Coordinates of C-alpha atoms and ligand atoms in Angstrom, one line a residue:
X1 CA 4.0 -11.0 23.0
X2 CA 7.7 -12.0 22.3
X3 CA 11.2 -10.6 22.7
X4 CA 10.2 -8.3 25.5
X5 CA 8.3 -6.0 23.2
X6 CA 5.3 -5.0 25.2
X7 CA 5.3 -1.3 24.2
X8 CA 5.0 -0.5 20.6
X9 CA 5.0 2.7 18.6
X10 CA 3.2 2.9 15.5
X11 CA 3.8 5.8 13.2
X12 CA 1.0 6.5 10.8
X13 CA -1.3 4.6 13.2
X14 CA -4.3 7.0 12.7
X15 CA -4.3 5.9 9.0
X16 CA -5.9 3.0 7.2
X17 CA -3.5 0.2 7.8
X18 CA -2.1 1.8 11.1
X19 CA -5.5 1.8 12.8
X20 CA -6.1 -1.7 12.1
X21 CA -2.5 -2.7 13.1
X22 CA -3.3 -0.5 16.5
X23 CA -6.5 -2.6 17.1
X24 CA -4.7 -6.0 16.5
X25 CA -1.8 -5.0 19.0
X26 CA -4.2 -3.8 21.6
X27 CA -6.5 -6.9 21.1
X28 CA -3.1 -8.9 21.7
X29 CA -2.2 -7.2 24.9
X30 CA 0.3 -4.6 23.6
X31 CA 0.5 -1.1 25.0
X32 CA 0.5 1.1 21.8
X33 CA 1.6 4.7 21.4
X34 CA 0.7 6.5 17.8
X35 CA 2.8 9.2 16.2
X36 CA 0.7 10.8 13.3
X37 CA 0.5 14.3 12.0
X38 CA -3.1 13.9 10.8
X39 CA -2.4 15.8 7.7
X40 CA -4.0 15.8 4.4
X41 CA -4.8 13.8 2.1
X42 CA -5.5 11.3 4.6
X43 CA -6.8 13.4 7.4
X44 CA -8.4 16.7 8.0
X45 CA -6.4 17.7 11.0
X46 CA -8.8 15.6 13.5
X47 CA -8.2 12.3 15.1
X48 CA -10.6 9.8 13.3
X49 CA -13.6 8.6 15.4
X50 CA -12.6 4.9 14.8
X51 CA -9.1 5.6 16.5
X52 CA -8.7 3.0 19.4
X53 CA -9.2 4.8 22.7
X54 CA -6.8 2.4 24.5
X55 CA -3.8 3.8 22.3
X56 CA -1.8 6.7 23.4
X57 CA -1.8 9.5 20.6
X58 CA 1.0 11.8 19.8
X59 CA 0.5 14.4 17.1
X60 CA 3.8 14.7 15.6
X61 CA 5.7 14.5 12.5
X62 CA 8.2 11.8 11.3
X63 CA 10.3 14.4 9.6
X64 CA 11.0 16.1 12.9
X65 CA 13.7 14.6 15.1
X66 CA 12.3 15.8 18.4
X67 CA 9.1 14.2 17.6
X68 CA 10.7 11.0 17.2
X69 CA 12.6 11.5 20.5
X70 CA 9.5 11.9 22.3
X71 CA 7.6 9.1 20.6
X72 CA 10.3 6.6 21.1
X73 CA 10.7 7.1 24.7
X74 CA 9.8 3.9 26.6
X75 CA 8.8 1.7 23.6
X76 CA 10.8 -1.6 22.6
X77 CA 9.4 -1.7 19.0
X78 CA 8.4 0.4 16.1
X79 CA 6.1 -0.5 13.3
X80 CA 6.8 2.6 10.8
X81 CA 3.8 3.1 8.6
X82 CA 3.7 6.9 8.2
X83 CA 4.4 7.7 4.7
X84 CA 3.9 10.0 1.6
X85 CA 2.2 8.2 -1.3
X86 CA 0.8 8.3 -4.7
X87 CA 2.3 10.6 -7.6
X88 CA 2.6 14.2 -6.9
X89 CA 5.2 16.7 -8.1
X90 CA 6.6 17.7 -4.5
X91 CA 9.3 14.8 -5.1
X92 CA 11.4 16.0 -2.0
X93 CA 8.5 15.0 0.3
X94 CA 9.0 11.3 -0.7
X95 CA 12.4 11.5 0.4
X96 CA 11.8 13.5 3.6
X97 CA 8.8 11.5 4.9
X98 CA 9.7 7.9 3.6
X99 CA 13.6 8.0 3.8
X100 CA 14.8 10.8 6.0
X101 CA 12.2 9.5 8.6
X102 CA 14.3 6.3 9.1
X103 CA 17.5 8.4 9.4
X104 CA 16.0 10.5 12.1
X105 CA 14.6 7.5 14.0
X106 CA 17.9 5.9 14.1
X107 CA 19.7 9.2 15.1
X108 CA 17.1 9.5 18.0
X109 CA 17.8 5.9 19.0
X110 CA 21.6 6.1 18.9
X111 CA 22.0 9.5 20.4
X112 CA 19.6 8.8 23.4
X113 CA 20.6 5.2 23.7
X114 CA 17.1 4.0 23.4
X115 CA 16.8 0.3 23.8
X116 CA 14.7 -0.4 20.7
X117 CA 14.6 -4.2 19.9
X118 CA 12.8 -4.3 16.7
X119 CA 11.7 -1.9 13.8
X120 CA 9.2 -3.0 11.1
X121 CA 8.9 -0.6 8.1
X122 CA 6.2 -0.4 5.4
X123 CA 7.7 -0.7 2.0
X124 CA 5.6 -1.2 -1.1
X125 CA 4.9 -3.4 -4.1
X126 CA 5.9 -0.3 -6.0
X127 CA 9.5 -1.4 -5.4
X128 CA 9.0 -4.2 -8.0
X129 CA 8.0 -1.7 -10.7
X130 CA 6.4 -3.4 -13.8
X131 CA 7.5 -6.9 -12.5
X132 CA 8.9 -10.0 -13.9
X133 CA 7.6 -11.9 -17.0
X134 CA 8.4 -14.9 -19.2
X135 CA 9.0 -15.3 -22.7
X136 CA 8.6 -18.8 -24.0
X137 CA 11.6 -18.4 -26.2
X138 CA 13.8 -16.0 -24.1
X139 CA 13.0 -17.1 -20.2
X140 CA 12.5 -14.4 -17.6
X141 CA 12.3 -10.7 -18.6
X142 CA 11.8 -7.4 -16.6
X143 CA 9.8 -5.5 -19.2
X144 CA 10.0 -1.7 -19.9
X145 CA 6.9 0.1 -19.0
X146 CA 4.4 0.4 -21.7
X147 CA 4.4 3.7 -23.7
X148 CA 1.6 6.0 -23.8
X149 CA 1.4 5.2 -27.6
X150 CA 1.1 1.5 -26.8
X151 CA -1.6 2.2 -24.4
X152 CA -3.6 4.6 -26.8
X153 CA -3.4 1.9 -29.3
X154 CA -4.7 -0.7 -27.1
X155 CA -1.3 -2.8 -26.8
X156 CA -2.0 -3.7 -23.3
X157 CA 0.2 -6.6 -22.9
X158 CA 4.1 -6.7 -22.7
X159 CA 5.8 -8.1 -25.7
X160 CA 9.2 -9.7 -25.8
X161 CA 11.6 -7.3 -27.7
X162 CA 13.5 -10.0 -29.4
X163 CA 10.8 -12.3 -30.7
X164 CA 7.5 -10.5 -30.5
X165 CA 5.9 -13.2 -28.2
X166 CA 3.4 -11.8 -25.6
X167 CA 5.0 -12.3 -22.1
X168 CA 3.2 -14.0 -19.3
X169 CA 3.5 -12.7 -15.8
X170 CA 5.4 -14.4 -12.9
X171 CA 4.4 -13.7 -9.1
X172 CA 6.7 -10.9 -7.6
X173 CA 9.2 -12.6 -5.2
X174 CA 11.2 -10.8 -2.5
X175 CA 14.6 -11.7 -4.2
X176 CA 13.5 -10.3 -7.6
X177 CA 15.4 -7.6 -9.1
X178 CA 13.7 -4.2 -8.3
X179 CA 12.8 -1.5 -10.9
X180 CA 10.6 1.1 -9.1
X181 CA 9.3 3.5 -11.5
X182 CA 7.9 6.5 -9.7
X183 CA 9.5 8.7 -6.8
X184 CA 7.2 7.1 -4.2
X185 CA 8.7 3.4 -5.1
X186 CA 12.3 4.7 -5.4
X187 CA 11.9 6.4 -2.0
X188 CA 10.6 3.2 -0.5
X189 CA 13.5 1.2 -1.9
X190 CA 15.9 3.5 -0.4
X191 CA 14.0 3.3 3.0
X192 CA 14.3 -0.4 2.8
X193 CA 18.2 -0.3 2.2
X194 CA 18.6 2.3 5.1
X195 CA 16.6 0.4 7.6
X196 CA 18.4 -2.9 6.9
X197 CA 21.9 -1.1 7.0
X198 CA 21.3 0.8 10.1
X199 CA 19.5 -2.1 11.8
X200 CA 22.3 -4.5 11.2
X201 CA 25.0 -1.8 12.2
X202 CA 23.1 -1.0 15.6
X203 CA 21.8 -4.7 16.3
X204 CA 18.1 -3.4 16.0
X205 CA 16.1 -6.5 14.5
X206 CA 14.7 -4.9 11.1
X207 CA 12.1 -6.1 9.0
X208 CA 10.5 -4.9 5.8
X209 CA 6.9 -5.4 4.6
X210 CA 6.2 -4.8 1.1
X211 CA 2.5 -4.2 1.0
X212 CA 0.4 -5.0 -2.2
X213 CA -3.1 -3.4 -2.2
X214 CA -4.8 -3.5 1.2
X215 CA -8.5 -3.2 1.0
X216 CA -11.3 -2.4 3.8
X217 CA -12.9 0.2 5.8
X218 CA -11.2 3.4 7.0
X219 CA -9.3 3.7 3.7
X220 CA -9.0 7.5 3.0
X221 CA -10.8 8.3 -0.3
X222 CA -8.8 11.4 -0.7
X223 CA -5.7 9.8 -2.1
X224 CA -5.1 7.3 -5.0
X225 CA -4.4 4.0 -3.3
X226 CA -6.7 1.2 -4.2
X227 CA -8.0 3.5 -6.9
X228 CA -10.1 0.6 -8.5
X229 CA -12.2 -0.3 -5.5
X230 CA -13.0 3.3 -4.4
X231 CA -13.9 4.3 -8.0
X232 CA -16.1 1.3 -8.5
X233 CA -17.9 1.9 -5.3
X234 CA -18.6 5.5 -6.4
X235 CA -19.8 4.2 -9.7
X236 CA -22.4 1.7 -8.2
X237 CA -23.4 4.1 -5.5
X238 CA -24.2 6.8 -8.2
X239 CA -26.2 4.3 -10.4
X240 CA -23.5 4.9 -13.0
X241 CA -21.7 2.1 -15.3
X242 CA -18.5 0.8 -13.6
X243 CA -15.7 2.6 -15.5
X244 CA -13.0 0.0 -16.0
X245 CA -9.4 0.9 -17.3
X246 CA -7.7 -0.9 -20.2
X247 CA -9.6 -4.2 -20.9
X248 CA -10.2 -5.1 -17.5
X249 CA -8.0 -8.2 -17.8
X250 CA -5.2 -6.6 -15.9
X251 CA -4.7 -8.1 -12.3
X252 CA -3.7 -7.1 -8.9
X253 CA -3.1 -8.9 -5.4
X254 CA -5.7 -7.5 -3.2
X255 CA -5.4 -8.2 0.6
X256 CA -8.0 -7.7 3.5
X257 CA -6.5 -5.0 5.6
X258 CA -7.4 -7.4 8.7
X259 CA -4.8 -9.9 7.1
X260 CA -2.2 -7.1 6.6
X261 CA -2.7 -6.4 10.3
X262 CA -2.3 -9.9 11.3
X263 CA 0.8 -10.1 9.2
X264 CA 2.5 -7.2 11.1
X265 CA 1.7 -9.2 14.4
X266 CA 3.5 -12.1 13.0
X267 CA 6.6 -10.4 12.0
X268 CA 6.6 -8.6 15.1
X269 CA 6.3 -11.7 17.3
X270 CA 8.6 -14.1 15.2
X271 CA 12.2 -13.8 15.5
X272 CA 12.7 -15.6 12.2
X273 CA 11.4 -12.4 10.5
X274 CA 14.4 -10.5 11.8
X275 CA 16.4 -8.7 9.1
X276 CA 14.1 -10.3 6.3
X277 CA 12.0 -8.8 3.7
X278 CA 8.3 -10.1 3.2
X279 CA 5.7 -9.5 0.6
X280 CA 2.5 -8.5 2.5
X281 CA -0.5 -9.5 -0.1
X282 CA -2.9 -12.3 -0.2
X283 CA -1.1 -14.4 -2.7
X284 CA -4.4 -14.3 -4.7
X285 CA -4.5 -12.6 -8.1
X286 CA -7.6 -10.9 -9.2
X287 CA -8.6 -9.4 -12.6
X288 CA -9.7 -5.9 -12.2
X289 CA -12.9 -6.7 -14.1
X290 CA -13.6 -9.4 -11.6
X291 CA -13.2 -7.0 -8.7
X292 CA -15.9 -4.6 -10.4
X293 CA -18.3 -7.5 -10.5
X294 CA -17.7 -8.2 -6.9
X295 CA -18.6 -4.7 -6.0
X296 CA -21.8 -4.9 -7.9
X297 CA -22.7 -8.0 -6.1
X298 CA -21.9 -6.4 -2.8
X299 CA -24.0 -3.5 -3.7
X300 CA -26.8 -5.9 -4.9
X301 CA -27.0 -3.9 -8.3
X302 CA -26.7 -5.6 -12.0
X303 CA -23.1 -5.5 -13.1
X304 CA -22.8 -2.7 -15.6
X305 CA -19.2 -2.5 -16.8
X306 CA -17.9 0.3 -19.3
X307 CA -14.7 -0.4 -21.2
X308 CA -13.7 2.6 -23.2
X309 CA -9.9 2.7 -23.7
X310 CA -9.3 4.4 -20.2
X311 CA -5.9 4.0 -18.9
X312 CA -3.4 5.4 -16.3
X313 CA 0.1 5.9 -18.0
X314 CA 2.8 4.2 -16.0
X315 CA 0.3 1.3 -14.3
X316 CA 1.7 -2.1 -14.3
X317 CA -0.4 -4.7 -16.2
X318 CA -0.2 -7.5 -13.7
X319 CA 1.2 -7.5 -10.2
X320 CA 0.8 -10.9 -8.6
X321 CA 2.7 -11.5 -5.4
X322 CA 4.1 -14.6 -4.1
X323 CA 3.3 -15.1 -0.3
X324 CA 5.4 -18.3 0.2
X325 CA 8.0 -16.6 2.6
X326 CA 5.5 -15.2 4.9
X327 CA 3.4 -18.3 4.8
X328 CA 6.5 -20.1 5.9
X329 CA 6.2 -18.4 9.2
X330 CA 2.6 -19.7 9.6
X331 CA 0.7 -16.7 8.5
X332 CA -2.4 -17.2 6.4
X333 CA -4.9 -14.7 5.0
X334 CA -8.2 -15.3 6.6
X335 CA -10.6 -13.0 4.7
X336 CA -12.0 -13.7 1.1
X337 CA -11.7 -10.6 -1.1
X338 CA -15.5 -10.3 -1.2
X339 CA -15.5 -9.7 2.6
X340 CA -13.2 -6.7 2.1
X341 CA -15.4 -5.4 -0.8
X342 CA -18.4 -5.8 1.3
X343 CA -16.9 -4.2 4.4
X344 CA -15.5 -1.2 2.5
X345 CA -19.0 -0.7 0.7
X346 CA -20.8 -0.6 4.0
X347 CA -18.1 1.9 5.2
X348 CA -18.2 4.4 2.2
X349 CA -22.0 4.5 2.3
X350 CA -21.9 7.1 5.3
X351 CA -19.9 9.5 3.2
X352 CA -21.6 12.0 1.1
X353 CA -18.8 13.6 -0.9
X354 CA -17.4 10.6 -2.5
X355 CA -17.8 11.6 -6.0
X356 CA -16.7 15.1 -5.6
X357 CA -13.4 13.7 -4.4
X358 CA -12.9 11.2 -6.9
X359 CA -13.6 13.8 -9.6
X360 CA -11.0 16.2 -7.9
X361 CA -8.5 13.4 -8.0
X362 CA -9.2 12.6 -11.7
X363 CA -9.0 16.2 -12.6
X364 CA -5.5 16.3 -11.0
X365 CA -4.2 13.1 -12.6
X366 CA -5.5 14.4 -16.0
X367 CA -3.8 17.5 -15.5
X368 CA -0.4 15.7 -14.6
X369 CA -0.8 13.5 -17.9
X370 CA -1.4 10.4 -15.9
X371 CA -5.2 9.7 -16.6
X372 CA -6.5 9.1 -20.1
X373 CA -10.1 8.5 -21.6
X374 CA -11.9 9.9 -18.6
Ligands
LIG401 N1 -2.8 0.9 1.6 C1 -2.1 0.2 0.8 O1 -2.7 -0.6 -0.1 C2 -0.6 0.3 0.8 C3 0.1 -0.5 -0.4 C4 1.6 -0.3 -0.3 C5 2.2 0.4 0.8 N2 1.4 0.9 1.6 C6 2.2 1.5 2.8 O2 1.5 1.2 3.9 C7 1.8 2.5 5.0 C8 0.5 2.9 5.5 O3 -0.3 3.2 4.3 P1 -1.9 3.4 4.5 O4 -2.7 3.1 3.2 O5 -2.4 3.1 5.7 O6 -2.0 5.2 4.3 P2 -2.9 6.2 5.2 O7 -2.5 7.5 4.3 O8 -4.2 5.9 5.6 O9 -1.9 6.2 6.5 C9 -0.6 7.1 6.5 C10 -0.7 7.7 7.9 O10 0.6 8.4 8.2 C11 0.3 9.7 8.6 N3 1.4 10.4 8.1 C12 1.7 10.8 6.7 N4 2.8 11.7 6.7 C13 3.0 11.8 8.1 C14 4.2 12.5 8.8 N5 5.0 13.2 7.9 N6 4.5 12.4 10.1 C15 3.5 11.6 10.8 N7 2.4 11.1 10.2 C16 2.4 11.1 9.0 C17 -1.0 10.0 8.0 O11 -1.6 11.1 8.8 C18 -1.7 8.7 7.9 O12 -2.6 8.6 9.2 C19 2.4 3.5 4.0 O13 3.7 3.2 4.4 C20 2.3 3.0 2.6 O14 3.3 3.4 1.8 C21 0.0 0.9 1.7

């Protein structure tokens, strides 16, 4: 415990990352209050049974100022994780949940002179958009998204517009130029800027965490985050081939949610993190086909991949993260990806309607012109 921050408010603390953060804080002696609206798609209105009984729970909404006022009373630090995610057509909800919530939090702090010392907010890797690449003739390039026509014709990789060379990916760094491509990512970038601006103005130490793809138990299978692990788990549990998008060679930075939770503790306790932006990944880049094989191994079934020109429009080809900045504070990931996969599989086995939920998501994505080949 540092900087006199004993009482911490975690918004979205009933969710996936939030509930692990709550456990980590409580294990480290903090008093924790959670503000969460328990709304779909993550919840069905009920507090999940894994919610830590030692935390205080306030049902409320980060889009409502009086809920902030109540939640902030008596706390010294906030970890703001509540968010609206994925790709949905109610665009204004990204702004109200992800951006306006920061404004409402500060209005409550300023109007009521609440002595908050530190605010840490979850942003996302989505702010990097398609990321940074290198052309051997033209140096570093931020490529344009691949078109649907490119993807239909299996042109998976980015090509230099000037010389036609295939580009090689570079790990995303906190000071890269940002090109978010979807309303969710745009709202996360706006939330970063608003938090830093108001934090500096009112002397509240502010920290941004750009989360990559956290994996592990308690992850809602009702929304699209970490689609690959959930989809592959559904495939192996239904004894069907693992349906892999593109050619399976695309890659992501997956991180065990317990390492994400320890990263939040690190930046909460270390004043060197104040007014800084950090990537919250693992620093390990994994090909999607290798994740699929890990899921088969964890389920102890033969690896049965199916590659059939499926793709999601707008997906980045590679999303590697550079973790040097957080590591410089002494944080290290402790868990191998195979452990996160196996913990997740153990957890999802208890649910009966996994395939139904996945199919529902796929139908919606197909209708919205995002998912092809399913
Ligand atoms: N899971 C990931 O891999 C990932 C990746 C990038 C960024 N993030 C960010 O991390 C944070 C946590 O994500 P998660 O995966 O745990 O999601 P989650 O859906 O499991 O948890 C979010 C929680 O916020 C709550 N919430 C949503 N809207 C709310 C509102 N208006 N008022 C109060 N509570 C509300 C939900 O009920 C839920 O409990 C989010 O900010 C998300 O954008 C997550």
